[in-house]
PDB file of C-alpha atoms and ligand atoms in Angstrom:
ATOM      1  CA  MET A   1     -23.328 -34.819 -23.831  1.00 39.00           C
ATOM      2  CA  SER A   2     -23.426 -35.196 -20.098  1.00 50.00           C
ATOM      3  CA  LYS A   3     -23.300 -32.098 -17.957  1.00 65.00           C
ATOM      4  CA  LYS A   4     -19.919 -31.159 -16.553  1.00 89.00           C
ATOM      5  CA  ILE A   5     -20.010 -31.486 -12.810  1.00 96.00           C
ATOM      6  CA  LEU A   6     -17.671 -30.359 -10.038  1.00 98.00           C
ATOM      7  CA  GLN A   7     -15.154 -28.813 -12.413  1.00 98.00           C
ATOM      8  CA  THR A   8     -11.955 -28.240 -10.465  1.00 98.00           C
ATOM      9  CA  THR A   9     -10.097 -24.966 -10.653  1.00 98.00           C
ATOM     10  CA  VAL A  10      -7.633 -22.679  -8.867  1.00 98.00           C
ATOM     11  CA  VAL A  11      -7.874 -19.085  -7.672  1.00 98.00           C
ATOM     12  CA  GLY A  12      -4.834 -17.899  -9.607  1.00 97.00           C
ATOM     13  CA  SER A  13      -1.423 -17.704  -7.990  1.00 97.00           C
ATOM     14  CA  TYR A  14       1.008 -20.618  -7.687  1.00 98.00           C
ATOM     15  CA  PRO A  15       4.126 -20.465  -5.445  1.00 97.00           C
ATOM     16  CA  ARG A  16       6.831 -18.508  -7.214  1.00 97.00           C
ATOM     17  CA  LEU A  17       9.473 -20.924  -8.436  1.00 97.00           C
ATOM     18  CA  SER A  18      12.861 -20.488  -6.744  1.00 97.00           C
ATOM     19  CA  TYR A  19      14.607 -19.302  -9.910  1.00 97.00           C
ATOM     20  CA  VAL A  20      11.911 -16.611 -10.343  1.00 97.00           C
ATOM     21  CA  VAL A  21      12.535 -15.351  -6.811  1.00 96.00           C
ATOM     22  CA  GLU A  22      16.278 -15.216  -7.605  1.00 97.00           C
ATOM     23  CA  ALA A  23      15.680 -13.484 -10.940  1.00 97.00           C
ATOM     24  CA  VAL A  24      13.423 -10.855  -9.371  1.00 95.00           C
ATOM     25  CA  ALA A  25      16.126 -10.080  -6.784  1.00 95.00           C
ATOM     26  CA  LYS A  26      18.674  -9.700  -9.605  1.00 97.00           C
ATOM     27  CA  TYR A  27      16.303  -7.496 -11.582  1.00 96.00           C
ATOM     28  CA  LYS A  28      15.827  -5.196  -8.584  1.00 93.00           C
ATOM     29  CA  LYS A  29      19.618  -4.843  -8.313  1.00 95.00           C
ATOM     30  CA  LYS A  30      19.634  -4.059 -12.054  1.00 96.00           C
ATOM     31  CA  LEU A  31      21.748  -7.144 -12.753  1.00 97.00           C
ATOM     32  CA  ILE A  32      19.344  -8.429 -15.410  1.00 97.00           C
ATOM     33  CA  SER A  33      17.068  -6.627 -17.857  1.00 97.00           C
ATOM     34  CA  LYS A  34      13.284  -6.586 -17.975  1.00 95.00           C
ATOM     35  CA  GLU A  35      13.445  -8.791 -21.083  1.00 96.00           C
ATOM     36  CA  GLU A  36      15.664 -11.346 -19.353  1.00 97.00           C
ATOM     37  CA  LEU A  37      13.304 -11.411 -16.371  1.00 97.00           C
ATOM     38  CA  LYS A  38      10.327 -11.924 -18.684  1.00 96.00           C
ATOM     39  CA  LYS A  39      12.008 -14.922 -20.342  1.00 97.00           C
ATOM     40  CA  ILE A  40      12.509 -16.462 -16.910  1.00 98.00           C
ATOM     41  CA  THR A  41       8.937 -15.822 -15.693  1.00 97.00           C
ATOM     42  CA  ASP A  42       7.546 -17.149 -18.995  1.00 97.00           C
ATOM     43  CA  HIS A  43       9.529 -20.341 -18.521  1.00 98.00           C
ATOM     44  CA  ALA A  44       8.143 -20.601 -14.979  1.00 98.00           C
ATOM     45  CA  THR A  45       4.613 -20.116 -16.346  1.00 98.00           C
ATOM     46  CA  THR A  46       5.048 -23.123 -18.625  1.00 98.00           C
ATOM     47  CA  GLU A  47       6.204 -25.204 -15.654  1.00 98.00           C
ATOM     48  CA  VAL A  48       3.352 -24.245 -13.344  1.00 98.00           C
ATOM     49  CA  VAL A  49       0.772 -24.748 -16.093  1.00 98.00           C
ATOM     50  CA  GLU A  50       2.142 -28.268 -16.624  1.00 98.00           C
ATOM     51  CA  GLU A  51       2.035 -28.852 -12.891  1.00 98.00           C
ATOM     52  CA  GLN A  52      -1.632 -27.878 -12.589  1.00 98.00           C
ATOM     53  CA  ILE A  53      -2.525 -30.139 -15.516  1.00 98.00           C
ATOM     54  CA  LYS A  54      -0.532 -32.976 -13.942  1.00 98.00           C
ATOM     55  CA  ALA A  55      -2.517 -32.453 -10.725  1.00 98.00           C
ATOM     56  CA  GLY A  56      -5.670 -33.061 -12.769  1.00 98.00           C
ATOM     57  CA  ILE A  57      -7.195 -29.574 -12.527  1.00 98.00           C
ATOM     58  CA  ASP A  58      -9.902 -28.884 -15.148  1.00 98.00           C
ATOM     59  CA  ILE A  59      -9.617 -25.088 -15.322  1.00 98.00           C
ATOM     60  CA  ILE A  60      -6.093 -23.842 -14.723  1.00 98.00           C
ATOM     61  CA  ALA A  61      -4.484 -20.389 -14.513  1.00 98.00           C
ATOM     62  CA  ASP A  62      -1.106 -18.971 -15.510  1.00 97.00           C
ATOM     63  CA  GLY A  63       0.087 -19.030 -11.877  1.00 97.00           C
ATOM     64  CA  GLU A  64       1.044 -15.318 -11.734  1.00 97.00           C
ATOM     65  CA  GLN A  65       4.801 -15.989 -11.746  1.00 97.00           C
ATOM     66  CA  TYR A  66       5.347 -12.545 -13.286  1.00 94.00           C
ATOM     67  CA  ARG A  67       3.369 -10.666 -10.642  1.00 93.00           C
ATOM     68  CA  GLU A  68       5.069  -9.093  -7.659  1.00 86.00           C
ATOM     69  CA  ASP A  69       1.721  -8.244  -6.085  1.00 88.00           C
ATOM     70  CA  MET A  70      -1.873  -7.723  -7.134  1.00 92.00           C
ATOM     71  CA  GLU A  71      -2.004  -3.959  -6.699  1.00 92.00           C
ATOM     72  CA  VAL A  72       1.262  -2.459  -7.927  1.00 92.00           C
ATOM     73  CA  TYR A  73       1.349  -4.785 -10.950  1.00 94.00           C
ATOM     74  CA  PHE A  74      -1.825  -3.184 -12.326  1.00 97.00           C
ATOM     75  CA  ALA A  75      -1.098   0.352 -11.099  1.00 96.00           C
ATOM     76  CA  GLU A  76       2.111   0.218 -13.159  1.00 95.00           C
ATOM     77  CA  ARG A  77       0.127  -0.707 -16.257  1.00 97.00           C
ATOM     78  CA  ILE A  78      -2.678   1.863 -16.008  1.00 98.00           C
ATOM     79  CA  SER A  79      -1.956   5.525 -16.696  1.00 98.00           C
ATOM     80  CA  GLY A  80      -2.680   8.052 -13.938  1.00 98.00           C
ATOM     81  CA  PHE A  81      -0.846   6.186 -11.150  1.00 97.00           C
ATOM     82  CA  LYS A  82       2.522   7.043  -9.654  1.00 96.00           C
ATOM     83  CA  GLU A  83       4.693   5.120  -7.216  1.00 91.00           C
ATOM     84  CA  GLY A  84       3.952   5.716  -3.527  1.00 88.00           C
ATOM     85  CA  ASP A  85       5.732   5.072  -0.249  1.00 84.00           C
ATOM     86  CA  TRP A  86       6.227   1.719   1.439  1.00 85.00           C
ATOM     87  CA  ILE A  87       3.206   0.663   3.505  1.00 83.00           C
ATOM     88  CA  ARG A  88       3.075  -2.238   5.933  1.00 82.00           C
ATOM     89  CA  ILE A  89       0.117  -4.515   5.144  1.00 74.00           C
ATOM     90  CA  TRP A  90       0.443  -7.571   7.375  1.00 73.00           C
ATOM     91  CA  GLY A  91       3.245  -9.219   9.292  1.00 75.00           C
ATOM     92  CA  ASN A  92       6.457  -8.110   7.664  1.00 73.00           C
ATOM     93  CA  ASN A  93       4.894  -7.638   4.271  1.00 75.00           C
ATOM     94  CA  TYR A  94       5.183  -4.241   2.672  1.00 78.00           C
ATOM     95  CA  TYR A  95       4.076  -2.773  -0.599  1.00 80.00           C
ATOM     96  CA  ARG A  96       4.420   0.596  -2.258  1.00 86.00           C
ATOM     97  CA  LYS A  97       0.897   1.992  -2.082  1.00 92.00           C
ATOM     98  CA  PRO A  98       0.353   3.636  -5.489  1.00 95.00           C
ATOM     99  CA  ILE A  99      -1.018   7.154  -5.808  1.00 97.00           C
ATOM    100  CA  VAL A 100      -3.667   8.157  -8.326  1.00 98.00           C
ATOM    101  CA  HIS A 101      -2.476  11.613  -9.374  1.00 97.00           C
ATOM    102  CA  LYS A 102      -4.556  12.143 -12.510  1.00 97.00           C
ATOM    103  CA  LYS A 103      -7.403  10.593 -14.491  1.00 98.00           C
ATOM    104  CA  VAL A 104      -6.746   6.891 -15.028  1.00 98.00           C
ATOM    105  CA  GLY A 105      -6.555   5.399 -18.525  1.00 98.00           C
ATOM    106  CA  PHE A 106      -6.091   2.144 -20.434  1.00 98.00           C
ATOM    107  CA  ILE A 107      -2.618   1.775 -21.963  1.00 98.00           C
ATOM    108  CA  ALA A 108      -2.506  -1.768 -23.377  1.00 98.00           C
ATOM    109  CA  PRO A 109      -3.830  -5.219 -22.426  1.00 98.00           C
ATOM    110  CA  MET A 110      -2.361  -6.254 -19.083  1.00 97.00           C
ATOM    111  CA  THR A 111      -3.100  -9.982 -18.930  1.00 97.00           C
ATOM    112  CA  VAL A 112      -3.697 -11.105 -22.516  1.00 98.00           C
ATOM    113  CA  GLU A 113      -0.119 -12.219 -23.249  1.00 97.00           C
ATOM    114  CA  ASP A 114      -0.035 -14.331 -20.106  1.00 97.00           C
ATOM    115  CA  TYR A 115      -3.381 -15.883 -20.972  1.00 98.00           C
ATOM    116  CA  LEU A 116      -2.148 -16.741 -24.466  1.00 98.00           C
ATOM    117  CA  LEU A 117       1.042 -18.304 -23.138  1.00 98.00           C
ATOM    118  CA  ALA A 118      -0.886 -20.477 -20.651  1.00 98.00           C
ATOM    119  CA  GLU A 119      -3.356 -21.431 -23.387  1.00 98.00           C
ATOM    120  CA  LYS A 120      -0.527 -22.396 -25.748  1.00 98.00           C
ATOM    121  CA  VAL A 121       1.177 -24.584 -23.141  1.00 98.00           C
ATOM    122  CA  THR A 122      -2.132 -26.153 -22.146  1.00 98.00           C
ATOM    123  CA  ALA A 123      -2.901 -27.054 -25.783  1.00 97.00           C
ATOM    124  CA  GLY A 124      -6.450 -28.139 -25.076  1.00 96.00           C
ATOM    125  CA  ARG A 125      -5.619 -30.403 -22.121  1.00 97.00           C
ATOM    126  CA  ALA A 126      -7.517 -28.117 -19.725  1.00 97.00           C
ATOM    127  CA  GLN A 127      -9.401 -24.835 -19.868  1.00 97.00           C
ATOM    128  CA  VAL A 128      -7.499 -21.668 -18.984  1.00 98.00           C
ATOM    129  CA  LYS A 129      -8.988 -18.879 -16.958  1.00 98.00           C
ATOM    130  CA  GLN A 130      -7.497 -15.434 -16.588  1.00 98.00           C
ATOM    131  CA  MET A 131      -7.722 -13.263 -13.513  1.00 98.00           C
ATOM    132  CA  TYR A 132      -6.972  -9.647 -12.714  1.00 98.00           C
ATOM    133  CA  THR A 133      -7.466  -7.334  -9.735  1.00 98.00           C
ATOM    134  CA  GLY A 134     -10.889  -5.691  -9.787  1.00 98.00           C
ATOM    135  CA  PRO A 135     -11.659  -1.975  -9.968  1.00 98.00           C
ATOM    136  CA  TYR A 136     -12.864  -1.684  -6.394  1.00 98.00           C
ATOM    137  CA  THR A 137      -9.720  -3.279  -4.934  1.00 97.00           C
ATOM    138  CA  ILE A 138      -7.303  -1.356  -7.178  1.00 97.00           C
ATOM    139  CA  ALA A 139      -8.941   1.886  -6.018  1.00 97.00           C
ATOM    140  CA  ASP A 140      -9.206   0.839  -2.388  1.00 96.00           C
ATOM    141  CA  TRP A 141      -5.516  -0.076  -2.144  1.00 94.00           C
ATOM    142  CA  ALA A 142      -4.287   3.191  -3.666  1.00 96.00           C
ATOM    143  CA  PHE A 143      -4.204   6.804  -2.465  1.00 95.00           C
ATOM    144  CA  ASN A 144      -6.666   8.951  -4.395  1.00 97.00           C
ATOM    145  CA  ASP A 145      -5.218  12.407  -5.065  1.00 97.00           C
ATOM    146  CA  ALA A 146      -7.110  13.025  -8.296  1.00 97.00           C
ATOM    147  CA  TYR A 147     -10.810  12.162  -8.039  1.00 98.00           C
ATOM    148  CA  ASP A 148     -13.511  13.934  -6.016  1.00 97.00           C
ATOM    149  CA  SER A 149     -14.892  10.613  -4.856  1.00 97.00           C
ATOM    150  CA  LYS A 150     -13.785   7.010  -4.553  1.00 97.00           C
ATOM    151  CA  ALA A 151     -16.830   6.007  -6.628  1.00 98.00           C
ATOM    152  CA  ASP A 152     -15.661   8.102  -9.603  1.00 98.00           C
ATOM    153  CA  LEU A 153     -12.243   6.455  -9.461  1.00 98.00           C
ATOM    154  CA  VAL A 154     -13.680   2.935  -9.134  1.00 98.00           C
ATOM    155  CA  LEU A 155     -16.014   3.448 -12.111  1.00 98.00           C
ATOM    156  CA  ASP A 156     -13.226   4.837 -14.301  1.00 98.00           C
ATOM    157  CA  LEU A 157     -11.096   1.797 -13.423  1.00 98.00           C
ATOM    158  CA  ALA A 158     -14.101  -0.384 -14.284  1.00 98.00           C
ATOM    159  CA  ARG A 159     -14.162   1.121 -17.797  1.00 98.00           C
ATOM    160  CA  ILE A 160     -10.477   0.228 -18.198  1.00 98.00           C
ATOM    161  CA  LEU A 161     -11.032  -3.320 -16.975  1.00 98.00           C
ATOM    162  CA  HIS A 162     -14.027  -3.682 -19.268  1.00 98.00           C
ATOM    163  CA  LYS A 163     -11.596  -3.113 -22.148  1.00 98.00           C
ATOM    164  CA  GLU A 164      -9.267  -5.712 -20.655  1.00 98.00           C
ATOM    165  CA  THR A 165     -12.144  -8.185 -20.397  1.00 98.00           C
ATOM    166  CA  LYS A 166     -13.174  -7.607 -24.017  1.00 98.00           C
ATOM    167  CA  GLU A 167      -9.558  -8.106 -25.129  1.00 98.00           C
ATOM    168  CA  LEU A 168      -9.391 -11.414 -23.267  1.00 98.00           C
ATOM    169  CA  GLU A 169     -12.714 -12.491 -24.707  1.00 97.00           C
ATOM    170  CA  LYS A 170     -11.539 -11.607 -28.214  1.00 97.00           C
ATOM    171  CA  LYS A 171      -8.605 -13.989 -27.749  1.00 97.00           C
ATOM    172  CA  GLY A 172     -10.962 -16.781 -26.761  1.00 97.00           C
ATOM    173  CA  CYS A 173     -10.575 -16.717 -22.977  1.00 98.00           C
ATOM    174  CA  PRO A 174     -13.577 -18.693 -21.707  1.00 97.00           C
ATOM    175  CA  TYR A 175     -13.455 -17.720 -18.038  1.00 97.00           C
ATOM    176  CA  ILE A 176     -12.456 -14.347 -16.605  1.00 98.00           C
ATOM    177  CA  GLN A 177     -12.057 -13.786 -12.870  1.00 98.00           C
ATOM    178  CA  ILE A 178     -12.149 -10.410 -11.164  1.00 98.00           C
ATOM    179  CA  ASP A 179     -10.308 -10.458  -7.825  1.00 98.00           C
ATOM    180  CA  GLU A 180     -11.937  -8.178  -5.261  1.00 97.00           C
ATOM    181  CA  PRO A 181     -10.478  -9.068  -1.845  1.00 94.00           C
ATOM    182  CA  ALA A 182     -10.986  -5.486  -0.606  1.00 94.00           C
ATOM    183  CA  LEU A 183     -14.737  -5.883  -0.853  1.00 93.00           C
ATOM    184  CA  SER A 184     -15.104  -7.991   2.266  1.00 88.00           C
ATOM    185  CA  THR A 185     -13.112  -5.548   4.398  1.00 86.00           C
ATOM    186  CA  HIS A 186     -15.709  -2.753   4.153  1.00 83.00           C
ATOM    187  CA  ASN A 187     -19.067  -3.114   5.718  1.00 75.00           C
ATOM    188  CA  SER A 188     -21.214  -0.422   4.209  1.00 87.00           C
ATOM    189  CA  LYS A 189     -23.986  -0.807   1.665  1.00 90.00           C
ATOM    190  CA  ASP A 190     -22.647   2.261  -0.165  1.00 93.00           C
ATOM    191  CA  GLU A 191     -19.282   0.574  -0.778  1.00 94.00           C
ATOM    192  CA  LEU A 192     -20.986  -2.588  -2.015  1.00 95.00           C
ATOM    193  CA  GLU A 193     -23.126  -0.480  -4.349  1.00 96.00           C
ATOM    194  CA  ILE A 194     -20.021   1.161  -5.843  1.00 97.00           C
ATOM    195  CA  ALA A 195     -18.561  -2.276  -6.498  1.00 97.00           C
ATOM    196  CA  ARG A 196     -21.850  -3.528  -7.963  1.00 97.00           C
ATOM    197  CA  GLN A 197     -21.954  -0.654 -10.452  1.00 98.00           C
ATOM    198  CA  ALA A 198     -18.295  -1.245 -11.310  1.00 98.00           C
ATOM    199  CA  ILE A 199     -18.809  -4.948 -12.030  1.00 98.00           C
ATOM    200  CA  GLU A 200     -21.818  -4.118 -14.182  1.00 98.00           C
ATOM    201  CA  ILE A 201     -19.529  -1.935 -16.321  1.00 98.00           C
ATOM    202  CA  VAL A 202     -16.732  -4.527 -16.427  1.00 98.00           C
ATOM    203  CA  THR A 203     -18.949  -7.418 -17.545  1.00 98.00           C
ATOM    204  CA  LYS A 204     -21.318  -5.501 -19.853  1.00 98.00           C
ATOM    205  CA  GLY A 205     -21.895  -7.480 -23.062  1.00 97.00           C
ATOM    206  CA  VAL A 206     -19.289 -10.111 -22.118  1.00 98.00           C
ATOM    207  CA  LYS A 207     -20.211 -13.668 -23.116  1.00 97.00           C
ATOM    208  CA  ALA A 208     -17.259 -15.445 -21.469  1.00 97.00           C
ATOM    209  CA  LYS A 209     -17.897 -16.776 -17.982  1.00 97.00           C
ATOM    210  CA  THR A 210     -17.203 -14.041 -15.447  1.00 98.00           C
ATOM    211  CA  ALA A 211     -16.361 -14.642 -11.811  1.00 98.00           C
ATOM    212  CA  ILE A 212     -15.616 -12.556  -8.736  1.00 98.00           C
ATOM    213  CA  HIS A 213     -13.163 -13.842  -6.116  1.00 98.00           C
ATOM    214  CA  ILE A 214     -13.439 -12.533  -2.555  1.00 96.00           C
ATOM    215  CA  CYS A 215     -11.730 -13.900   0.537  1.00 91.00           C
ATOM    216  CA  TYR A 216     -10.888 -13.411   4.226  1.00 87.00           C
ATOM    217  CA  GLY A 217     -13.266 -10.824   5.491  1.00 83.00           C
ATOM    218  CA  ASP A 218     -16.758 -10.213   6.665  1.00 83.00           C
ATOM    219  CA  PHE A 219     -19.054 -12.033   4.270  1.00 88.00           C
ATOM    220  CA  GLU A 220     -22.134 -11.215   6.385  1.00 87.00           C
ATOM    221  CA  ASN A 221     -21.958  -7.687   5.058  1.00 88.00           C
ATOM    222  CA  ILE A 222     -21.707  -8.504   1.375  1.00 92.00           C
ATOM    223  CA  PHE A 223     -24.700 -10.864   1.300  1.00 93.00           C
ATOM    224  CA  PRO A 224     -27.299 -10.822  -0.080  1.00 93.00           C
ATOM    225  CA  GLY A 225     -26.146  -7.724  -2.029  1.00 94.00           C
ATOM    226  CA  LEU A 226     -23.449  -9.686  -3.860  1.00 96.00           C
ATOM    227  CA  LEU A 227     -26.171 -11.789  -5.497  1.00 96.00           C
ATOM    228  CA  ASP A 228     -27.298  -8.689  -7.435  1.00 97.00           C
ATOM    229  CA  PHE A 229     -23.902  -8.371  -9.142  1.00 97.00           C
ATOM    230  CA  LYS A 230     -23.849  -9.014 -12.908  1.00 98.00           C
ATOM    231  CA  ILE A 231     -21.521 -11.958 -12.676  1.00 98.00           C
ATOM    232  CA  ASP A 232     -21.860 -15.689 -13.421  1.00 98.00           C
ATOM    233  CA  LEU A 233     -19.815 -17.158 -10.605  1.00 98.00           C
ATOM    234  CA  ILE A 234     -18.950 -16.159  -7.041  1.00 98.00           C
ATOM    235  CA  ASP A 235     -15.646 -17.598  -5.810  1.00 98.00           C
ATOM    236  CA  LEU A 236     -15.164 -17.628  -2.029  1.00 97.00           C
ATOM    237  CA  GLU A 237     -13.081 -19.020   0.808  1.00 95.00           C
ATOM    238  CA  PHE A 238     -14.834 -21.619   2.976  1.00 96.00           C
ATOM    239  CA  THR A 239     -12.378 -23.988   4.644  1.00 96.00           C
ATOM    240  CA  ASN A 240     -10.395 -21.385   6.580  1.00 95.00           C
ATOM    241  CA  ASN A 241     -13.521 -20.029   8.267  1.00 93.00           C
ATOM    242  CA  GLN A 242     -14.913 -23.494   9.024  1.00 95.00           C
ATOM    243  CA  PHE A 243     -17.646 -23.140   6.401  1.00 95.00           C
ATOM    244  CA  LYS A 244     -19.344 -20.185   8.114  1.00 93.00           C
ATOM    245  CA  THR A 245     -19.700 -18.744   4.609  1.00 92.00           C
ATOM    246  CA  LEU A 246     -21.985 -21.642   3.716  1.00 94.00           C
ATOM    247  CA  ASP A 247     -24.262 -20.776   6.639  1.00 94.00           C
ATOM    248  CA  ILE A 248     -24.505 -17.262   5.228  1.00 93.00           C
ATOM    249  CA  ILE A 249     -25.185 -18.162   1.620  1.00 93.00           C
ATOM    250  CA  LYS A 250     -27.729 -20.843   2.377  1.00 93.00           C
ATOM    251  CA  LYS A 251     -29.979 -18.171   3.854  1.00 94.00           C
ATOM    252  CA  TYR A 252     -30.496 -16.783   0.347  1.00 94.00           C
ATOM    253  CA  ASP A 253     -31.528 -18.024  -3.062  1.00 93.00           C
ATOM    254  CA  PHE A 254     -28.005 -18.488  -4.441  1.00 94.00           C
ATOM    255  CA  ASN A 255     -28.508 -17.671  -8.104  1.00 92.00           C
ATOM    256  CA  LYS A 256     -24.874 -17.996  -9.278  1.00 97.00           C
ATOM    257  CA  GLU A 257     -22.300 -20.677  -9.816  1.00 98.00           C
ATOM    258  CA  LEU A 258     -20.007 -21.158  -6.836  1.00 98.00           C
ATOM    259  CA  GLY A 259     -16.203 -21.335  -6.654  1.00 98.00           C
ATOM    260  CA  PHE A 260     -15.911 -23.482  -3.537  1.00 98.00           C
ATOM    261  CA  GLY A 261     -12.767 -23.291  -1.384  1.00 98.00           C
ATOM    262  CA  CYS A 262     -12.334 -26.886  -0.208  1.00 98.00           C
ATOM    263  CA  VAL A 263      -8.709 -26.752   1.001  1.00 98.00           C
ATOM    264  CA  ASP A 264      -7.126 -24.176   3.314  1.00 98.00           C
ATOM    265  CA  VAL A 265      -4.157 -22.310   1.836  1.00 97.00           C
ATOM    266  CA  HIS A 266      -3.148 -20.913   5.240  1.00 96.00           C
ATOM    267  CA  THR A 267      -2.024 -24.272   6.559  1.00 96.00           C
ATOM    268  CA  LYS A 268       0.850 -26.421   5.363  1.00 96.00           C
ATOM    269  CA  ARG A 269      -1.024 -29.554   6.294  1.00 98.00           C
ATOM    270  CA  VAL A 270      -2.346 -31.290   3.204  1.00 98.00           C
ATOM    271  CA  GLU A 271      -5.952 -32.314   3.738  1.00 98.00           C
ATOM    272  CA  SER A 272      -6.875 -35.950   3.230  1.00 98.00           C
ATOM    273  CA  LYS A 273      -9.008 -37.027   0.300  1.00 98.00           C
ATOM    274  CA  GLU A 274     -11.810 -37.974   2.704  1.00 98.00           C
ATOM    275  CA  GLU A 275     -11.735 -34.548   4.318  1.00 98.00           C
ATOM    276  CA  VAL A 276     -11.933 -32.792   0.957  1.00 98.00           C
ATOM    277  CA  LYS A 277     -14.822 -35.030  -0.090  1.00 98.00           C
ATOM    278  CA  GLU A 278     -16.663 -34.174   3.126  1.00 98.00           C
ATOM    279  CA  ASN A 279     -16.018 -30.474   2.490  1.00 98.00           C
ATOM    280  CA  ILE A 280     -17.431 -30.623  -1.031  1.00 98.00           C
ATOM    281  CA  LYS A 281     -20.441 -32.581   0.207  1.00 98.00           C
ATOM    282  CA  LYS A 282     -21.314 -29.593   2.385  1.00 98.00           C
ATOM    283  CA  ALA A 283     -21.693 -27.475  -0.771  1.00 97.00           C
ATOM    284  CA  LEU A 284     -23.637 -30.254  -2.499  1.00 97.00           C
ATOM    285  CA  LYS A 285     -26.331 -29.895   0.170  1.00 96.00           C
ATOM    286  CA  ILE A 286     -27.018 -26.400  -1.153  1.00 95.00           C
ATOM    287  CA  LEU A 287     -26.242 -26.464  -4.872  1.00 96.00           C
ATOM    288  CA  PRO A 288     -26.280 -28.996  -7.723  1.00 96.00           C
ATOM    289  CA  PRO A 289     -22.852 -30.371  -8.747  1.00 97.00           C
ATOM    290  CA  GLU A 290     -22.812 -28.584 -12.124  1.00 96.00           C
ATOM    291  CA  LYS A 291     -22.834 -25.263 -10.264  1.00 97.00           C
ATOM    292  CA  ILE A 292     -19.972 -26.081  -7.875  1.00 98.00           C
ATOM    293  CA  TYR A 293     -16.310 -25.488  -8.798  1.00 98.00           C
ATOM    294  CA  PRO A 294     -14.048 -27.046  -6.139  1.00 98.00           C
ATOM    295  CA  LYS A 295     -10.770 -25.145  -5.661  1.00 98.00           C
ATOM    296  CA  PRO A 296      -8.424 -23.913  -2.918  1.00 98.00           C
ATOM    297  CA  ASP A 297      -9.726 -21.100  -0.687  1.00 97.00           C
ATOM    298  CA  CYS A 298      -7.390 -18.560  -2.279  1.00 97.00           C
ATOM    299  CA  GLY A 299      -4.192 -18.290  -4.329  1.00 97.00           C
ATOM    300  CA  LEU A 300      -1.410 -20.760  -3.498  1.00 98.00           C
ATOM    301  CA  LYS A 301       1.496 -18.327  -3.468  1.00 96.00           C
ATOM    302  CA  LEU A 302       2.231 -18.536   0.270  1.00 94.00           C
ATOM    303  CA  LEU A 303       2.690 -22.309   0.212  1.00 97.00           C
ATOM    304  CA  THR A 304       5.715 -24.252  -0.953  1.00 97.00           C
ATOM    305  CA  ARG A 305       5.562 -25.634  -4.461  1.00 98.00           C
ATOM    306  CA  GLU A 306       5.403 -29.201  -3.165  1.00 98.00           C
ATOM    307  CA  ILE A 307       2.494 -28.536  -0.800  1.00 98.00           C
ATOM    308  CA  ALA A 308       0.596 -26.478  -3.384  1.00 98.00           C
ATOM    309  CA  PHE A 309       0.860 -29.350  -5.850  1.00 98.00           C
ATOM    310  CA  LYS A 310      -0.288 -31.899  -3.243  1.00 98.00           C
ATOM    311  CA  LYS A 311      -3.304 -29.729  -2.318  1.00 98.00           C
ATOM    312  CA  LEU A 312      -4.363 -29.574  -5.973  1.00 98.00           C
ATOM    313  CA  CYS A 313      -3.889 -33.328  -6.367  1.00 98.00           C
ATOM    314  CA  VAL A 314      -6.088 -34.082  -3.368  1.00 98.00           C
ATOM    315  CA  ILE A 315      -8.860 -31.860  -4.782  1.00 98.00           C
ATOM    316  CA  SER A 316      -8.888 -33.672  -8.103  1.00 98.00           C
ATOM    317  CA  GLU A 317      -8.700 -37.110  -6.442  1.00 98.00           C
ATOM    318  CA  ALA A 318     -11.619 -36.250  -4.148  1.00 98.00           C
ATOM    319  CA  VAL A 319     -13.655 -34.943  -7.083  1.00 98.00           C
ATOM    320  CA  LYS A 320     -12.943 -38.035  -9.177  1.00 97.00           C
ATOM    321  CA  GLU A 321     -14.454 -40.214  -6.455  1.00 97.00           C
ATOM    322  CA  LEU A 322     -17.394 -37.901  -5.860  1.00 97.00           C
ATOM    323  CA  ARG A 323     -18.241 -37.843  -9.572  1.00 96.00           C
ATOM    324  CA  ALA A 324     -18.391 -41.629  -9.568  1.00 95.00           C
ATOM    325  CA  GLU A 325     -20.606 -41.630  -6.493  1.00 94.00           C
ATOM    326  CA  LEU A 326     -23.099 -38.997  -7.679  1.00 89.00           C
TER     327      LEU A 326
HETATM  328 ZN1  LIG B 401      -8.185 -14.717  -2.210  1.00 95.20          ZN
END
């Protein structure tokens, strides 16, 4: 069997479908029940899974239609958190920063049902990966009123997410992605070391492919330390920072697989196929094609559905041509 090369994937989120946005607004006004909302988001999941397959993506995700944000969603499903006050994060975007008020604990699987739904819809036409917010980011984006140190909190969250990972693996999930965007916003070796220990706990004994996604921050400070993480694949943003990340990683012996951001999700302009091919060729100068996973820089949720779909299509068209040329 020939080696799989340049397998295309996504980071995770897909633009929320308009009827999901409407349903969430109704749910907040208590006009529909949690069960009714779930039916609607499940239907949206089936649509966005189909859309990713139609775009020709090899490894798809559930599209996170059910997720309001990547912090509160998990804080609500782990014991030991309580709701906090509204905090402004960027622009006019606010979230309720959760508070850790006692020891955190695993309640039930948080992503398994969504994985299984995506897998069922996909029915073997693509691989399905599952993603969740990592222990370092969950801790970093919450107030800690319970633990003596941030490290203790992060490592306890890592034990919870290890359980989650094992549950996903048990259900056959082949590819599990840990989202750690907070990691690139801190520039101390101590913080990176906390995250390294946490990931070691999360991925211990896991045979499924494990990945870490990090974006929009200072990558200079997380390399080469990130290469010591017990993880199979590092998934980063490249296009938005004009491939400066490549200049950083090529300084080191890159011993992982690479999730390679080859389209920018912060611009509505859809890149041309030639542009995307040129972008991927930059990664091919550093790594062999079986280690490169072309994908958008980050989740697609801030784009319109139409543009998100077009960006995925152009990735798979570019890869199709590159595979024939290699
Ligand atoms: Zn991201």
